[in-house]
PDB file of C-alpha atoms in Angstrom:
ATOM      1  CA  MET H 751     220.585  -0.834 110.721  1.00 40.00           C
ATOM      2  CA  ALA H 752     221.713   1.993 108.604  1.00 46.00           C
ATOM      3  CA  ARG H 753     219.588   2.755 105.578  1.00 61.00           C
ATOM      4  CA  THR H 754     220.386   0.842 102.425  1.00 64.00           C
ATOM      5  CA  ARG H 755     220.399   1.902  98.627  1.00 68.00           C
ATOM      6  CA  TYR H 756     217.710  -0.725  97.791  1.00 77.00           C
ATOM      7  CA  GLY H 757     215.379   1.771  99.501  1.00 64.00           C
ATOM      8  CA  THR H 758     212.173   1.196 101.335  1.00 68.00           C
ATOM      9  CA  ASP H 759     209.523  -0.867 100.240  1.00 71.00           C
ATOM     10  CA  ARG H 760     206.615   0.493 101.886  1.00 77.00           C
ATOM     11  CA  GLY H 761     204.429  -2.535 100.147  1.00 81.00           C
ATOM     12  CA  LEU H 762     206.860  -5.028 101.843  1.00 76.00           C
ATOM     13  CA  SER H 763     206.876  -3.274 105.302  1.00 74.00           C
ATOM     14  CA  ALA H 764     202.962  -3.049 105.486  1.00 82.00           C
ATOM     15  CA  ARG H 765     202.642  -6.494 104.507  1.00 79.00           C
ATOM     16  CA  MET H 766     204.964  -7.552 107.372  1.00 76.00           C
ATOM     17  CA  VAL H 767     203.492  -5.747 109.876  1.00 78.00           C
ATOM     18  CA  GLY H 768     200.088  -6.876 108.860  1.00 79.00           C
ATOM     19  CA  THR H 769     201.188 -10.630 108.819  1.00 76.00           C
ATOM     20  CA  LEU H 770     202.708 -10.228 112.256  1.00 72.00           C
ATOM     21  CA  PHE H 771     199.692  -8.810 113.859  1.00 76.00           C
ATOM     22  CA  GLY H 772     197.304 -11.007 112.394  1.00 78.00           C
ATOM     23  CA  ILE H 773     199.450 -13.876 113.796  1.00 72.00           C
ATOM     24  CA  GLY H 774     199.454 -12.034 116.899  1.00 71.00           C
ATOM     25  CA  LEU H 775     196.041 -11.894 116.910  1.00 75.00           C
ATOM     26  CA  LEU H 776     195.688 -15.447 116.067  1.00 73.00           C
ATOM     27  CA  TYR H 777     197.351 -16.065 119.350  1.00 69.00           C
ATOM     28  CA  VAL H 778     195.491 -13.774 121.930  1.00 70.00           C
ATOM     29  CA  ILE H 779     192.355 -15.641 120.186  1.00 73.00           C
ATOM     30  CA  LEU H 780     193.766 -18.993 120.854  1.00 69.00           C
ATOM     31  CA  ALA H 781     194.848 -18.017 124.514  1.00 68.00           C
ATOM     32  CA  ALA H 782     191.352 -16.837 125.009  1.00 71.00           C
ATOM     33  CA  VAL H 783     189.626 -20.095 124.101  1.00 70.00           C
ATOM     34  CA  LEU H 784     192.321 -22.202 126.068  1.00 66.00           C
ATOM     35  CA  LEU H 785     191.571 -20.319 129.083  1.00 67.00           C
ATOM     36  CA  ALA H 786     187.924 -20.775 128.271  1.00 68.00           C
ATOM     37  CA  ILE H 787     187.985 -24.362 128.261  1.00 64.00           C
ATOM     38  CA  GLY H 788     190.077 -24.520 131.705  1.00 65.00           C
ATOM     39  CA  VAL H 789     193.629 -25.168 129.905  1.00 62.00           C
ATOM     40  CA  ASN H 790     196.682 -23.958 131.298  1.00 63.00           C
ATOM     41  CA  ALA H 791     197.530 -21.644 128.712  1.00 59.00           C
ATOM     42  CA  ILE H 792     200.199 -19.991 130.020  1.00 66.00           C
ATOM     43  CA  TRP H 793     202.025 -22.897 130.512  1.00 67.00           C
ATOM     44  CA  VAL H 794     201.565 -23.831 127.074  1.00 63.00           C
ATOM     45  CA  LEU H 795     202.159 -20.349 125.745  1.00 65.00           C
ATOM     46  CA  GLY H 796     205.238 -19.748 127.709  1.00 71.00           C
ATOM     47  CA  ILE H 797     207.029 -23.361 126.372  1.00 66.00           C
ATOM     48  CA  SER H 798     205.931 -22.362 122.742  1.00 66.00           C
ATOM     49  CA  ALA H 799     207.284 -18.965 123.437  1.00 68.00           C
ATOM     50  CA  ALA H 800     210.936 -20.407 124.523  1.00 74.00           C
ATOM     51  CA  MET H 801     210.312 -22.804 121.363  1.00 68.00           C
ATOM     52  CA  LEU H 802     209.903 -19.848 119.110  1.00 67.00           C
ATOM     53  CA  VAL H 803     213.088 -18.072 120.405  1.00 72.00           C
ATOM     54  CA  GLY H 804     215.158 -20.517 120.300  1.00 70.00           C
ATOM     55  CA  GLN H 805     213.949 -21.075 116.214  1.00 66.00           C
ATOM     56  CA  TRP H 806     214.472 -17.141 115.995  1.00 66.00           C
ATOM     57  CA  TRP H 807     218.030 -17.203 117.688  1.00 74.00           C
ATOM     58  CA  PHE H 808     219.538 -20.338 115.860  1.00 72.00           C
ATOM     59  CA  SER H 809     217.854 -20.088 112.309  1.00 71.00           C
ATOM     60  CA  ASP H 810     221.045 -19.425 110.700  1.00 72.00           C
ATOM     61  CA  SER H 811     222.663 -22.780 112.311  1.00 79.00           C
ATOM     62  CA  MET H 812     219.668 -24.673 111.601  1.00 77.00           C
ATOM     63  CA  ALA H 813     219.317 -23.696 107.771  1.00 78.00           C
ATOM     64  CA  MET H 814     223.262 -24.258 107.547  1.00 82.00           C
ATOM     65  CA  SER H 815     223.135 -27.269 109.130  1.00 84.00           C
ATOM     66  CA  ALA H 816     219.791 -28.873 106.953  1.00 81.00           C
ATOM     67  CA  MET H 817     221.862 -27.984 103.604  1.00 84.00           C
ATOM     68  CA  ARG H 818     225.026 -28.978 104.864  1.00 86.00           C
ATOM     69  CA  ALA H 819     226.479 -25.853 104.046  1.00 89.00           C
ATOM     70  CA  VAL H 820     229.997 -24.276 105.272  1.00 93.00           C
ATOM     71  CA  VAL H 821     231.198 -20.947 105.579  1.00 94.00           C
ATOM     72  CA  VAL H 822     234.025 -20.087 103.262  1.00 95.00           C
ATOM     73  CA  THR H 823     236.484 -17.057 103.615  1.00 95.00           C
ATOM     74  CA  PRO H 824     237.124 -14.952 100.483  1.00 95.00           C
ATOM     75  CA  GLU H 825     240.521 -17.152  99.803  1.00 96.00           C
ATOM     76  CA  GLN H 826     238.453 -20.323  99.644  1.00 96.00           C
ATOM     77  CA  ALA H 827     235.846 -18.709  97.452  1.00 96.00           C
ATOM     78  CA  PRO H 828     237.772 -15.620  96.003  1.00 96.00           C
ATOM     79  CA  GLN H 829     235.012 -14.848  92.758  1.00 95.00           C
ATOM     80  CA  LEU H 830     231.717 -15.620  95.184  1.00 96.00           C
ATOM     81  CA  HIS H 831     233.093 -12.984  97.892  1.00 97.00           C
ATOM     82  CA  ALA H 832     234.251 -10.347  95.186  1.00 96.00           C
ATOM     83  CA  VAL H 833     230.506 -10.588  93.808  1.00 96.00           C
ATOM     84  CA  ILE H 834     229.315 -10.139  97.492  1.00 96.00           C
ATOM     85  CA  ASP H 835     231.157  -7.542  98.245  1.00 96.00           C
ATOM     86  CA  ARG H 836     230.668  -5.421  94.983  1.00 96.00           C
ATOM     87  CA  ILE H 837     226.670  -5.627  95.843  1.00 95.00           C
ATOM     88  CA  CYS H 838     227.304  -4.578  99.369  1.00 93.00           C
ATOM     89  CA  ALA H 839     229.367  -1.581  98.412  1.00 94.00           C
ATOM     90  CA  MET H 840     226.711  -0.806  95.761  1.00 93.00           C
ATOM     91  CA  ALA H 841     223.963  -0.906  98.454  1.00 92.00           C
ATOM     92  CA  ASN H 842     225.937   0.722 101.213  1.00 91.00           C
ATOM     93  CA  MET H 843     225.138  -2.464 103.267  1.00 91.00           C
ATOM     94  CA  GLU H 844     227.209  -4.793 105.900  1.00 90.00           C
ATOM     95  CA  LYS H 845     228.663  -7.899 104.238  1.00 93.00           C
ATOM     96  CA  PRO H 846     226.986 -11.102 105.748  1.00 92.00           C
ATOM     97  CA  ARG H 847     228.702 -14.266 105.645  1.00 93.00           C
ATOM     98  CA  VAL H 848     229.167 -16.724 102.781  1.00 95.00           C
ATOM     99  CA  GLY H 849     228.144 -20.319 102.692  1.00 94.00           C
ATOM    100  CA  ILE H 850     228.681 -23.085 100.086  1.00 95.00           C
ATOM    101  CA  ALA H 851     226.359 -25.622 100.133  1.00 92.00           C
ATOM    102  CA  ASP H 852     227.611 -28.898  98.063  1.00 92.00           C
ATOM    103  CA  SER H 853     224.352 -29.834  96.001  1.00 89.00           C
ATOM    104  CA  ASP H 854     223.570 -29.853  92.268  1.00 90.00           C
ATOM    105  CA  VAL H 855     219.979 -27.930  92.921  1.00 90.00           C
ATOM    106  CA  PRO H 856     220.838 -24.340  91.106  1.00 92.00           C
ATOM    107  CA  ASN H 857     219.842 -22.181  94.251  1.00 92.00           C
ATOM    108  CA  ALA H 858     220.570 -19.720  97.039  1.00 93.00           C
ATOM    109  CA  PHE H 859     219.050 -18.182 100.320  1.00 91.00           C
ATOM    110  CA  ALA H 860     219.907 -16.330 102.993  1.00 89.00           C
ATOM    111  CA  THR H 861     218.747 -16.095 106.451  1.00 85.00           C
ATOM    112  CA  GLY H 862     219.637 -15.194 109.894  1.00 78.00           C
ATOM    113  CA  ARG H 863     217.923 -13.298 113.110  1.00 71.00           C
ATOM    114  CA  SER H 864     219.708 -10.023 112.198  1.00 71.00           C
ATOM    115  CA  ALA H 865     222.052  -8.470 109.409  1.00 71.00           C
ATOM    116  CA  LYS H 866     224.921  -9.225 111.713  1.00 76.00           C
ATOM    117  CA  ARG H 867     224.269 -12.722 111.964  1.00 79.00           C
ATOM    118  CA  SER H 868     222.902 -13.467 108.199  1.00 87.00           C
ATOM    119  CA  VAL H 869     224.355 -15.768 105.938  1.00 91.00           C
ATOM    120  CA  ILE H 870     224.005 -16.041 101.910  1.00 93.00           C
ATOM    121  CA  VAL H 871     224.369 -19.214 100.926  1.00 94.00           C
ATOM    122  CA  VAL H 872     224.753 -20.716  97.638  1.00 95.00           C
ATOM    123  CA  THR H 873     224.697 -24.369  96.065  1.00 94.00           C
ATOM    124  CA  THR H 874     227.676 -25.580  94.148  1.00 94.00           C
ATOM    125  CA  GLY H 875     224.802 -26.414  91.434  1.00 93.00           C
ATOM    126  CA  LEU H 876     224.036 -22.682  90.821  1.00 94.00           C
ATOM    127  CA  LEU H 877     227.923 -21.319  91.011  1.00 95.00           C
ATOM    128  CA  LYS H 878     228.075 -24.084  87.639  1.00 93.00           C
ATOM    129  CA  ARG H 879     225.570 -22.889  85.930  1.00 94.00           C
ATOM    130  CA  LEU H 880     225.175 -19.338  86.341  1.00 95.00           C
ATOM    131  CA  ASP H 881     227.314 -16.494  84.435  1.00 95.00           C
ATOM    132  CA  PRO H 882     228.826 -13.749  86.326  1.00 94.00           C
ATOM    133  CA  GLU H 883     226.116 -11.174  85.307  1.00 95.00           C
ATOM    134  CA  GLU H 884     223.259 -13.905  86.285  1.00 96.00           C
ATOM    135  CA  LEU H 885     224.787 -14.820  89.672  1.00 96.00           C
ATOM    136  CA  GLU H 886     224.955 -11.401  90.736  1.00 97.00           C
ATOM    137  CA  GLY H 887     221.394 -10.765  89.952  1.00 96.00           C
ATOM    138  CA  VAL H 888     220.519 -13.803  92.279  1.00 96.00           C
ATOM    139  CA  LEU H 889     222.861 -12.817  94.806  1.00 96.00           C
ATOM    140  CA  ALA H 890     221.295  -8.984  94.679  1.00 96.00           C
ATOM    141  CA  HIS H 891     218.117 -10.887  95.293  1.00 95.00           C
ATOM    142  CA  GLU H 892     219.415 -12.393  98.653  1.00 93.00           C
ATOM    143  CA  LEU H 893     220.876  -9.506  99.786  1.00 93.00           C
ATOM    144  CA  SER H 894     217.457  -7.524  99.391  1.00 92.00           C
ATOM    145  CA  HIS H 895     215.973 -10.173 101.754  1.00 90.00           C
ATOM    146  CA  VAL H 896     218.609  -9.217 104.446  1.00 88.00           C
ATOM    147  CA  ALA H 897     218.451  -5.496 103.828  1.00 88.00           C
ATOM    148  CA  HIS H 898     214.688  -5.325 104.018  1.00 84.00           C
ATOM    149  CA  ARG H 899     214.589  -7.623 107.608  1.00 81.00           C
ATOM    150  CA  ASP H 900     212.310 -10.058 106.136  1.00 81.00           C
ATOM    151  CA  VAL H 901     214.384 -12.584 106.590  1.00 75.00           C
ATOM    152  CA  THR H 902     213.874 -12.041 110.234  1.00 74.00           C
ATOM    153  CA  VAL H 903     209.971 -12.021 110.017  1.00 77.00           C
ATOM    154  CA  MET H 904     209.704 -15.258 107.853  1.00 74.00           C
ATOM    155  CA  THR H 905     211.643 -17.013 110.327  1.00 69.00           C
ATOM    156  CA  ILE H 906     209.373 -15.933 113.088  1.00 69.00           C
ATOM    157  CA  ALA H 907     206.174 -16.544 110.749  1.00 67.00           C
ATOM    158  CA  SER H 908     207.594 -19.816 109.320  1.00 63.00           C
ATOM    159  CA  PHE H 909     207.583 -21.192 113.012  1.00 63.00           C
ATOM    160  CA  THR H 910     203.992 -19.904 113.871  1.00 62.00           C
ATOM    161  CA  ALA H 911     202.238 -23.119 112.492  1.00 62.00           C
ATOM    162  CA  ILE H 912     204.270 -25.478 114.186  1.00 63.00           C
ATOM    163  CA  LEU H 913     203.695 -23.735 117.423  1.00 63.00           C
ATOM    164  CA  ALA H 914     200.144 -23.719 116.526  1.00 64.00           C
ATOM    165  CA  GLY H 915     200.239 -27.894 116.517  1.00 64.00           C
ATOM    166  CA  PHE H 916     202.664 -27.869 119.572  1.00 64.00           C
ATOM    167  CA  MET H 917     200.119 -25.717 121.769  1.00 61.00           C
ATOM    168  CA  MET H 918     196.876 -27.888 120.839  1.00 61.00           C
ATOM    169  CA  ARG H 919     198.283 -30.798 121.256  1.00 64.00           C
ATOM    170  CA  SER H 920     199.693 -30.124 124.814  1.00 61.00           C
ATOM    171  CA  ALA H 921     196.726 -28.485 125.531  1.00 58.00           C
ATOM    172  CA  MET H 922     194.429 -31.874 124.307  1.00 60.00           C
ATOM    173  CA  TRP H 923     196.595 -33.777 125.719  1.00 63.00           C
ATOM    174  CA  GLY H 924     196.721 -31.944 129.172  1.00 58.00           C
ATOM    175  CA  SER H 925     192.768 -31.667 129.207  1.00 53.00           C
ATOM    176  CA  PHE H 926     192.537 -35.156 128.975  1.00 49.00           C
ATOM    177  CA  SER H 927     194.796 -35.907 131.839  1.00 52.00           C
ATOM    178  CA  ARG H 928     192.580 -33.942 134.027  1.00 54.00           C
ATOM    179  CA  ASN H 929     189.197 -34.429 132.349  1.00 54.00           C
ATOM    180  CA  ARG H 930     188.086 -38.128 131.435  1.00 53.00           C
ATOM    181  CA  ASP H 931     184.174 -38.073 131.639  1.00 56.00           C
ATOM    182  CA  GLN H 932     182.013 -36.779 128.831  1.00 57.00           C
ATOM    183  CA  ASN H 933     183.125 -33.608 128.656  1.00 65.00           C
ATOM    184  CA  ALA H 934     186.625 -34.749 127.055  1.00 64.00           C
ATOM    185  CA  ALA H 935     184.574 -35.278 123.689  1.00 68.00           C
ATOM    186  CA  LEU H 936     183.641 -31.199 123.419  1.00 71.00           C
ATOM    187  CA  VAL H 937     186.823 -30.411 124.650  1.00 67.00           C
ATOM    188  CA  PHE H 938     188.515 -32.284 122.007  1.00 68.00           C
ATOM    189  CA  LEU H 939     186.475 -30.884 119.181  1.00 72.00           C
ATOM    190  CA  ALA H 940     186.797 -27.528 120.535  1.00 72.00           C
ATOM    191  CA  ILE H 941     190.531 -27.824 120.624  1.00 70.00           C
ATOM    192  CA  THR H 942     190.390 -29.125 116.852  1.00 71.00           C
ATOM    193  CA  VAL H 943     188.217 -26.657 115.507  1.00 77.00           C
ATOM    194  CA  VAL H 944     190.476 -23.565 117.009  1.00 74.00           C
ATOM    195  CA  SER H 945     193.936 -25.746 116.154  1.00 71.00           C
ATOM    196  CA  VAL H 946     192.760 -25.902 112.681  1.00 75.00           C
ATOM    197  CA  VAL H 947     191.759 -22.479 112.318  1.00 79.00           C
ATOM    198  CA  VAL H 948     195.104 -21.151 113.961  1.00 75.00           C
ATOM    199  CA  TYR H 949     197.173 -23.365 111.640  1.00 75.00           C
ATOM    200  CA  PHE H 950     195.226 -22.620 108.062  1.00 81.00           C
ATOM    201  CA  VAL H 951     195.373 -18.690 108.837  1.00 81.00           C
ATOM    202  CA  SER H 952     199.276 -18.824 110.038  1.00 78.00           C
ATOM    203  CA  TYR H 953     199.838 -20.819 107.083  1.00 79.00           C
ATOM    204  CA  ILE H 954     198.063 -18.587 104.408  1.00 84.00           C
ATOM    205  CA  LEU H 955     199.470 -15.456 105.699  1.00 82.00           C
ATOM    206  CA  MET H 956     203.023 -16.412 105.653  1.00 81.00           C
ATOM    207  CA  ARG H 957     202.838 -17.665 101.861  1.00 83.00           C
ATOM    208  CA  ALA H 958     200.906 -14.527 101.153  1.00 85.00           C
ATOM    209  CA  LEU H 959     204.223 -12.356 102.505  1.00 85.00           C
ATOM    210  CA  SER H 960     206.390 -14.982 101.247  1.00 85.00           C
ATOM    211  CA  ARG H 961     205.173 -14.490  97.471  1.00 90.00           C
ATOM    212  CA  TYR H 962     205.142 -10.842  97.809  1.00 89.00           C
ATOM    213  CA  ARG H 963     208.831 -10.846  99.421  1.00 90.00           C
ATOM    214  CA  GLU H 964     210.110 -12.677  96.516  1.00 92.00           C
ATOM    215  CA  LEU H 965     208.705  -9.943  93.890  1.00 93.00           C
ATOM    216  CA  GLY H 966     209.805  -7.349  96.558  1.00 92.00           C
ATOM    217  CA  ALA H 967     213.775  -8.968  96.213  1.00 93.00           C
ATOM    218  CA  ASP H 968     213.393  -9.020  92.329  1.00 95.00           C
ATOM    219  CA  ARG H 969     212.743  -5.836  92.155  1.00 94.00           C
ATOM    220  CA  GLY H 970     215.160  -4.358  94.714  1.00 93.00           C
ATOM    221  CA  ALA H 971     218.019  -6.813  92.633  1.00 94.00           C
ATOM    222  CA  ALA H 972     216.927  -5.661  89.322  1.00 94.00           C
ATOM    223  CA  LEU H 973     217.319  -1.569  90.421  1.00 92.00           C
ATOM    224  CA  LEU H 974     220.101  -2.169  92.386  1.00 93.00           C
ATOM    225  CA  THR H 975     222.019  -3.872  89.564  1.00 94.00           C
ATOM    226  CA  GLY H 976     220.615  -2.151  86.603  1.00 93.00           C
ATOM    227  CA  LYS H 977     220.399  -5.456  85.063  1.00 94.00           C
ATOM    228  CA  PRO H 978     217.031  -7.072  85.164  1.00 95.00           C
ATOM    229  CA  SER H 979     217.389  -9.175  81.881  1.00 95.00           C
ATOM    230  CA  ALA H 980     220.150 -10.913  83.623  1.00 96.00           C
ATOM    231  CA  LEU H 981     218.224 -11.961  86.636  1.00 96.00           C
ATOM    232  CA  ALA H 982     215.499 -13.240  84.340  1.00 96.00           C
ATOM    233  CA  ARG H 983     217.875 -15.258  82.465  1.00 95.00           C
ATOM    234  CA  ALA H 984     218.957 -16.607  86.031  1.00 95.00           C
ATOM    235  CA  LEU H 985     215.244 -17.460  86.951  1.00 94.00           C
ATOM    236  CA  GLN H 986     214.474 -18.995  83.552  1.00 94.00           C
ATOM    237  CA  LYS H 987     218.077 -21.202  83.673  1.00 93.00           C
ATOM    238  CA  ILE H 988     217.165 -22.440  87.252  1.00 92.00           C
ATOM    239  CA  SER H 989     213.394 -23.158  86.508  1.00 88.00           C
ATOM    240  CA  GLY H 990     214.293 -25.191  83.248  1.00 85.00           C
ATOM    241  CA  ASP H 991     216.837 -27.122  85.102  1.00 83.00           C
ATOM    242  CA  MET H 992     214.791 -28.453  88.130  1.00 80.00           C
ATOM    243  CA  ALA H 993     213.412 -30.936  85.794  1.00 71.00           C
ATOM    244  CA  SER H 994     216.620 -32.704  85.642  1.00 77.00           C
ATOM    245  CA  ILE H 995     217.360 -32.630  89.339  1.00 80.00           C
ATOM    246  CA  PRO H 996     217.396 -35.771  91.475  1.00 74.00           C
ATOM    247  CA  THR H 997     214.927 -36.295  93.794  1.00 76.00           C
ATOM    248  CA  ARG H 998     217.186 -36.866  96.413  1.00 71.00           C
ATOM    249  CA  ASP H 999     218.916 -33.709  95.705  1.00 75.00           C
ATOM    250  CA  LEU H1000     215.441 -31.820  95.824  1.00 77.00           C
ATOM    251  CA  ARG H1001     214.514 -33.326  98.695  1.00 75.00           C
ATOM    252  CA  GLN H1002     217.431 -31.979 100.758  1.00 75.00           C
ATOM    253  CA  MET H1003     216.895 -28.554  99.471  1.00 80.00           C
ATOM    254  CA  GLU H1004     213.150 -28.759 101.055  1.00 77.00           C
ATOM    255  CA  PRO H1005     214.153 -27.499 104.696  1.00 72.00           C
ATOM    256  CA  VAL H1006     214.746 -23.957 103.248  1.00 80.00           C
ATOM    257  CA  SER H1007     212.802 -24.284 100.033  1.00 79.00           C
ATOM    258  CA  SER H1008     210.586 -20.997 101.050  1.00 75.00           C
ATOM    259  CA  PHE H1009     213.519 -19.159 101.716  1.00 79.00           C
ATOM    260  CA  ALA H1010     215.351 -20.247  98.540  1.00 85.00           C
ATOM    261  CA  PHE H1011     215.870 -17.994  95.543  1.00 88.00           C
ATOM    262  CA  ALA H1012     213.101 -20.505  93.466  1.00 85.00           C
ATOM    263  CA  PRO H1013     211.272 -22.703  94.767  1.00 79.00           C
ATOM    264  CA  ALA H1014     212.775 -26.610  94.868  1.00 67.00           C
ATOM    265  CA  VAL H1015     209.702 -28.122  93.161  1.00 58.00           C
ATOM    266  CA  SER H1016     207.247 -26.009  90.945  1.00 47.00           C
ATOM    267  CA  ALA H1017     203.509 -25.044  91.373  1.00 46.00           C
ATOM    268  CA  GLY H1018     200.905 -27.040  88.761  1.00 45.00           C
ATOM    269  CA  LYS H1019     199.967 -24.400  86.213  1.00 44.00           C
ATOM    270  CA  GLY H1020     196.728 -22.884  86.238  1.00 43.00           C
ATOM    271  CA  ILE H1021     195.720 -24.419  89.747  1.00 45.00           C
ATOM    272  CA  ASN H1022     195.083 -21.281  91.999  1.00 52.00           C
ATOM    273  CA  LEU H1023     194.833 -23.358  95.344  1.00 56.00           C
ATOM    274  CA  GLY H1024     198.515 -24.780  94.455  1.00 59.00           C
ATOM    275  CA  GLN H1025     199.403 -20.641  94.008  1.00 65.00           C
ATOM    276  CA  LEU H1026     197.736 -19.561  97.484  1.00 64.00           C
ATOM    277  CA  MET H1027     199.602 -22.489  99.194  1.00 72.00           C
ATOM    278  CA  SER H1028     202.764 -21.522  97.326  1.00 82.00           C
ATOM    279  CA  THR H1029     205.842 -19.920  98.752  1.00 81.00           C
ATOM    280  CA  HIS H1030     207.033 -18.203  95.174  1.00 87.00           C
ATOM    281  CA  PRO H1031     205.241 -16.329  92.738  1.00 90.00           C
ATOM    282  CA  THR H1032     204.742 -17.959  89.310  1.00 91.00           C
ATOM    283  CA  LEU H1033     207.444 -17.734  86.882  1.00 92.00           C
ATOM    284  CA  GLU H1034     205.567 -15.947  84.588  1.00 94.00           C
ATOM    285  CA  LYS H1035     204.508 -13.377  87.251  1.00 94.00           C
ATOM    286  CA  ARG H1036     208.460 -12.970  88.346  1.00 95.00           C
ATOM    287  CA  LEU H1037     209.266 -12.563  84.556  1.00 95.00           C
ATOM    288  CA  GLU H1038     206.752  -9.816  83.515  1.00 96.00           C
ATOM    289  CA  GLN H1039     208.040  -7.938  86.548  1.00 95.00           C
ATOM    290  CA  LEU H1040     211.399  -7.749  85.646  1.00 95.00           C
ATOM    291  CA  ALA H1041     210.163  -7.000  81.990  1.00 95.00           C
ATOM    292  CA  ARG H1042     208.472  -3.899  83.109  1.00 94.00           C
ATOM    293  CA  ILE H1043     211.643  -3.250  85.127  1.00 94.00           C
ATOM    294  CA  SER H1044     213.789  -3.512  81.786  1.00 93.00           C
ATOM    295  CA  ALA H1045     211.861  -1.410  79.755  1.00 93.00           C
ATOM    296  CA  GLU H1046     211.481   1.344  82.529  1.00 91.00           C
ATOM    297  CA  LEU H1047     215.193   1.553  82.602  1.00 90.00           C
ATOM    298  CA  GLY H1048     216.018   1.480  79.248  1.00 86.00           C
ATOM    299  CA  GLU H1049     217.830  -1.754  79.342  1.00 80.00           C
ATOM    300  CA  ARG H1050     219.214  -3.251  76.061  1.00 70.00           C
TER     301      ARG H1050
END
């Protein structure tokens, strides 16, 4: 992929490499433990790897289906395409597919296994709430995810916890089917402990990367458009409107909330554990960063 004008985010790149390395190391340890207790780890890992490839390959279709989004042409959504065309021209990057989801939740997300297979989806709720400058800021944020390829890394990382659960369940039942004596209890205990550790560490690594990538995308969008205040206004509008969105609409957004511009449900204020588990940094932290960039750019 050609280098875009979003530039290189070395902090994000380092964190993506570190996250993937950490998760890979977890699975090496997991395989070693499974082999040590007599489980056919190769078979379990093979099935899990196949599931992961399937998740990665069909990530765009799965996200579109979850949101009931449809790809729209320039003739169907001329204003939306015009904004994305302008951002792609500024960023010197390939234009992704564009989709719209019929949902009152004001949000947007980008997904896809590669730049050529990426898609940016916006909800009808977002389109009716934001002015052109604010919409440009949100879309520039999503295109930053595509440019930095963190969408692909998050697609892989988001599935690791599910894989851990599947691998351990498969190993557990396989062990019990062959080993019904008193050793079964010890095997069950060992599998449970390893399962919890792998799941928890994968979860924390993924959440930490997710929060950093959101700040990176805010930063990239603000510097590319030169209008951090517009992105800040969009954040405030979306966060403020979330409280008035029906629960059923928020529930529809949950399958892709970790990829969305703003979380469907905000984490509680002042709860460190909630922030640790959150996929997004706090609104205050995002606004503080945008305010600093605005001051650096001398924006009025």
